[in-house]
XYZ file of C-alpha atoms in Angstrom:
79
model
C 0.000 0.000 0.000
C 1.367 3.401 -0.908
C 0.386 7.037 -0.651
C 1.672 9.728 -2.985
C 1.276 13.461 -2.980
C 0.138 14.723 -6.352
C 1.171 17.987 -7.991
C -2.114 19.542 -6.842
C -1.173 18.799 -3.210
C -3.742 16.050 -2.705
C -3.005 12.474 -1.709
C -3.612 9.377 -3.806
C -3.464 5.872 -2.346
C -2.983 2.606 -4.158
C -1.586 -0.881 -3.896
C 1.190 -2.608 -5.795
C 3.755 -5.349 -5.450
C 6.592 -2.965 -6.378
C 6.309 0.574 -4.986
C 9.300 2.047 -6.810
C 8.169 0.710 -10.172
C 4.602 1.926 -9.609
C 5.742 5.459 -8.725
C 7.822 5.487 -11.895
C 4.769 4.377 -13.908
C 2.577 7.063 -12.326
C 5.127 9.735 -13.230
C 5.587 8.411 -16.767
C 1.874 8.742 -17.548
C 1.231 5.011 -17.183
C -0.947 5.472 -14.097
C -4.612 6.179 -13.997
C -6.642 9.188 -15.100
C -6.315 11.000 -11.763
C -2.556 10.686 -11.402
C -2.005 11.321 -15.111
C -3.771 14.656 -14.669
C -1.944 15.504 -11.429
C 1.624 14.343 -11.942
C 4.354 14.392 -10.948
C 3.668 12.434 -7.789
C 5.956 11.972 -4.798
C 5.944 8.948 -2.523
C 5.070 10.135 0.989
C 4.132 6.883 2.749
C 3.952 3.139 2.276
C 3.206 -0.026 4.242
C 3.722 -3.684 3.413
C 0.992 -6.299 3.834
C 0.914 -10.079 3.446
C -1.635 -9.868 0.622
C -3.499 -7.425 -1.611
C -6.755 -7.891 0.296
C -5.157 -6.566 3.495
C -3.583 -3.663 1.591
C -6.919 -2.758 0.018
C -8.577 -2.796 3.451
C -5.982 -0.302 4.682
C -6.557 1.905 1.628
C -10.275 1.905 2.337
C -9.550 2.981 5.906
C -7.226 5.815 4.854
C -9.632 7.171 2.248
C -12.101 8.217 4.949
C -9.461 9.924 7.098
C -9.313 13.709 7.305
C -6.502 15.574 5.593
C -5.040 16.450 9.011
C -4.919 12.796 10.034
C -3.250 11.831 6.746
C -0.729 14.650 7.177
C 0.097 13.322 10.643
C 0.632 9.797 9.261
C 2.856 11.143 6.477
C 4.917 13.149 8.969
C 5.870 9.907 10.752
C 7.099 8.193 7.579
C 10.810 7.486 7.369
C 12.084 6.853 3.832
């Protein structure tokens, strides 16, 4: 599970098996409509999960969080 900050300042969350490769794809225009329209993106947070179902559950949780709560999570991230 990863979270990026888009060029418009908003966060986008997604899941992938290879975070670095996915960020590269998002910045090369091989992402989705939202990130293609708001690139470049910068990785600001990621977590690893044992399977995609668990990652998707975490994404669902984060999507309902306030911006302030997401900012707090991002501020704790160590690259």
